[in-house]
Amino acid sequence: MTDTPLQLGRATQWPASPEEAVLDRVPNPQADTLYVARFTCPEFTSLCPVTGQPDFAHLVIDYVPKDWLVESKSLKLYLASFRNHGAFHEDCTVAVGRRIHDLLAPHWLRIGGYWYPRGGMPIDVFWQSGAPPADIWLPDQGVPTYRGRG
């Protein structure tokens, strides 16, 4: 958490890049309970670092919080900051997961990046911080593998 006030509840500027984006965290009021929190971003966009053309993904972020929760407005702004950022699918997906993990230090975090095809090939990228806690219910991420029209 930064020394500045949260972005929640006040006007904010769109960050120009993921590096400039501020992620806020708030105390977890249920820190004594193991549970899964999920964020789904079905319209994630970034740019191909070679061609500059847009890439689109459906991101699913699951985490088991400890002391902190990611504040959702700041997460939306952070994810939107990739819109004009050139990076490969793998880099975007892992960078998002690591940034959230570094901010929160949760019990566990996973991210699934389900990238839409470009050049006829979808690329799905998965990262997690380690083994999930025992006895935690982890639902399927709910995004089917790409099947095209057939």
Short mmCIF file of C-alpha atoms in Angstrom, two decimals:
data_model
loop_
_atom_site.label_atom_id
_atom_site.label_comp_id
_atom_site.label_asym_id
_atom_site.label_seq_id
_atom_site.Cartn_x
_atom_site.Cartn_y
_atom_site.Cartn_z
CA MET A 1 0.00 0.00 0.00
CA THR A 2 1.28 3.43 -0.82
CA ASP A 3 1.38 6.46 1.47
CA THR A 4 -1.06 8.20 -0.87
CA PRO A 5 -4.81 7.80 -0.47
CA LEU A 6 -6.57 4.99 -2.29
CA GLN A 7 -7.74 5.62 -5.83
CA LEU A 8 -11.16 4.35 -4.80
CA GLY A 9 -13.73 7.10 -4.39
CA ARG A 10 -11.83 9.82 -6.24
CA ALA A 11 -11.13 10.83 -9.81
CA THR A 12 -8.03 9.17 -11.21
CA GLN A 13 -6.01 9.37 -14.40
CA TRP A 14 -5.62 6.34 -16.65
CA PRO A 15 -2.03 5.13 -16.18
CA ALA A 16 0.06 5.39 -19.31
CA SER A 17 1.85 2.08 -18.69
CA PRO A 18 1.87 -0.88 -16.29
CA GLU A 19 5.00 0.56 -14.67
CA GLU A 20 3.19 3.82 -13.87
CA ALA A 21 0.02 2.11 -12.63
CA VAL A 22 -0.55 2.10 -8.87
CA LEU A 23 -2.03 -1.02 -7.31
CA ASP A 24 -3.76 -0.42 -3.98
CA ARG A 25 -4.33 -2.94 -1.25
CA VAL A 26 -6.75 -2.90 1.66
CA PRO A 27 -6.77 -4.91 4.90
CA ASN A 28 -8.47 -8.31 4.69
CA PRO A 29 -11.30 -8.32 7.26
CA GLN A 30 -11.40 -12.15 7.08
CA ALA A 31 -7.66 -12.76 7.42
CA ASP A 32 -8.28 -15.66 9.80
CA THR A 33 -10.22 -17.58 7.11
CA LEU A 34 -8.90 -19.42 4.06
CA TYR A 35 -11.00 -18.56 1.00
CA VAL A 36 -10.55 -17.92 -2.71
CA ALA A 37 -11.16 -14.51 -4.30
CA ARG A 38 -11.48 -14.31 -8.09
CA PHE A 39 -11.13 -11.48 -10.56
CA THR A 40 -12.12 -12.03 -14.18
CA CYS A 41 -11.10 -9.67 -16.96
CA PRO A 42 -12.71 -10.90 -20.19
CA GLU A 43 -11.55 -7.90 -22.24
CA PHE A 44 -7.83 -7.60 -21.45
CA THR A 45 -5.83 -5.98 -24.25
CA SER A 46 -2.20 -5.33 -24.98
CA LEU A 47 -0.11 -4.74 -28.09
CA CYS A 48 2.12 -7.13 -29.97
CA PRO A 49 5.68 -5.87 -29.35
CA VAL A 50 6.67 -6.68 -32.93
CA THR A 51 3.73 -5.54 -35.07
CA GLY A 52 1.94 -3.14 -32.72
CA GLN A 53 -1.34 -4.89 -33.45
CA PRO A 54 -3.78 -5.46 -30.56
CA ASP A 55 -3.90 -8.73 -28.68
CA PHE A 56 -6.92 -9.77 -26.61
CA ALA A 57 -7.19 -12.11 -23.64
CA HIS A 58 -9.58 -13.36 -21.00
CA LEU A 59 -7.70 -13.23 -17.67
CA VAL A 60 -8.79 -15.13 -14.57
CA ILE A 61 -6.99 -14.34 -11.31
CA ASP A 62 -7.61 -16.52 -8.25
CA TYR A 63 -5.93 -15.92 -4.91
CA VAL A 64 -6.14 -16.99 -1.28
CA PRO A 65 -5.55 -13.76 0.66
CA LYS A 66 -3.59 -13.37 3.87
CA ASP A 67 -3.54 -9.89 5.38
CA TRP A 68 -4.33 -7.90 2.23
CA LEU A 69 -6.87 -7.70 -0.59
CA VAL A 70 -6.25 -6.02 -3.92
CA GLU A 71 -8.52 -3.00 -4.32
CA SER A 72 -10.61 -3.59 -7.44
CA LYS A 73 -10.60 -0.08 -8.97
CA SER A 74 -6.81 0.03 -8.88
CA LEU A 75 -6.71 -3.46 -10.41
CA LYS A 76 -8.98 -2.33 -13.25
CA LEU A 77 -6.76 0.68 -13.91
CA TYR A 78 -3.63 -1.48 -13.79
CA LEU A 79 -5.05 -4.02 -16.23
CA ALA A 80 -6.22 -1.24 -18.57
CA SER A 81 -2.70 0.21 -18.56
CA PHE A 82 -1.62 -2.71 -20.77
CA ARG A 83 -3.82 -1.39 -23.59
CA ASN A 84 -0.92 0.55 -25.15
CA HIS A 85 1.86 -1.67 -23.79
CA GLY A 86 3.84 -3.88 -26.13
CA ALA A 87 4.64 -7.31 -24.68
CA PHE A 88 4.23 -10.96 -25.56
CA HIS A 89 1.33 -12.94 -24.10
CA GLU A 90 3.56 -14.83 -21.70
CA ASP A 91 5.16 -11.64 -20.38
CA CYS A 92 1.82 -9.89 -19.80
CA THR A 93 0.23 -12.82 -18.00
CA VAL A 94 3.16 -13.60 -15.70
CA ALA A 95 3.84 -9.89 -15.02
CA VAL A 96 0.24 -9.36 -13.84
CA GLY A 97 0.42 -12.42 -11.57
CA ARG A 98 3.77 -11.49 -10.07
CA ARG A 99 2.82 -7.84 -9.49
CA ILE A 100 -0.30 -8.80 -7.56
CA HIS A 101 1.57 -11.50 -5.66
CA ASP A 102 4.36 -9.09 -4.71
CA LEU A 103 1.82 -6.52 -3.48
CA LEU A 104 -0.33 -8.87 -1.42
CA ALA A 105 1.92 -11.75 -0.34
CA PRO A 106 -1.12 -14.05 -0.38
CA HIS A 107 -1.20 -17.68 0.71
CA TRP A 108 -1.48 -18.56 -2.98
CA LEU A 109 -2.22 -16.99 -6.36
CA ARG A 110 -2.81 -18.28 -9.87
CA ILE A 111 -3.54 -16.52 -13.14
CA GLY A 112 -4.84 -17.95 -16.38
CA GLY A 113 -4.34 -15.90 -19.52
CA TYR A 114 -6.56 -17.22 -22.30
CA TRP A 115 -5.37 -15.33 -25.37
CA TYR A 116 -7.48 -15.11 -28.49
CA PRO A 117 -5.91 -16.39 -31.71
CA ARG A 118 -3.72 -14.21 -33.84
CA GLY A 119 -2.10 -15.79 -36.84
CA GLY A 120 -4.39 -18.79 -36.33
CA MET A 121 -2.96 -19.87 -32.97
CA PRO A 122 -4.28 -19.16 -29.48
CA ILE A 123 -1.75 -19.02 -26.67
CA ASP A 124 -2.87 -19.82 -23.14
CA VAL A 125 -0.52 -18.89 -20.30
CA PHE A 126 -0.76 -20.08 -16.69
CA TRP A 127 1.26 -19.07 -13.63
CA GLN A 128 0.86 -19.80 -9.95
CA SER A 129 2.84 -18.98 -6.85
CA GLY A 130 3.16 -22.57 -5.64
CA ALA A 131 0.88 -25.27 -4.29
CA PRO A 132 -2.53 -24.10 -3.09
CA PRO A 133 -3.39 -24.48 0.60
CA ALA A 134 -4.81 -27.86 1.55
CA ASP A 135 -8.59 -28.19 1.77
CA ILE A 136 -9.30 -25.04 -0.24
CA TRP A 137 -11.99 -25.30 -2.91
CA LEU A 138 -10.58 -24.21 -6.25
CA PRO A 139 -13.23 -23.91 -8.93
CA ASP A 140 -12.35 -24.43 -12.56
CA GLN A 141 -11.47 -21.16 -14.22
CA GLY A 142 -14.42 -21.66 -16.54
CA VAL A 143 -12.74 -20.70 -19.80
CA PRO A 144 -12.92 -23.47 -22.39
CA THR A 145 -9.97 -24.14 -24.62
CA TYR A 146 -10.26 -22.48 -27.98
CA ARG A 147 -12.09 -24.58 -30.55
CA GLY A 148 -12.71 -22.12 -33.33
CA ARG A 149 -15.83 -22.74 -35.39
CA GLY A 150 -15.75 -26.52 -35.36
#
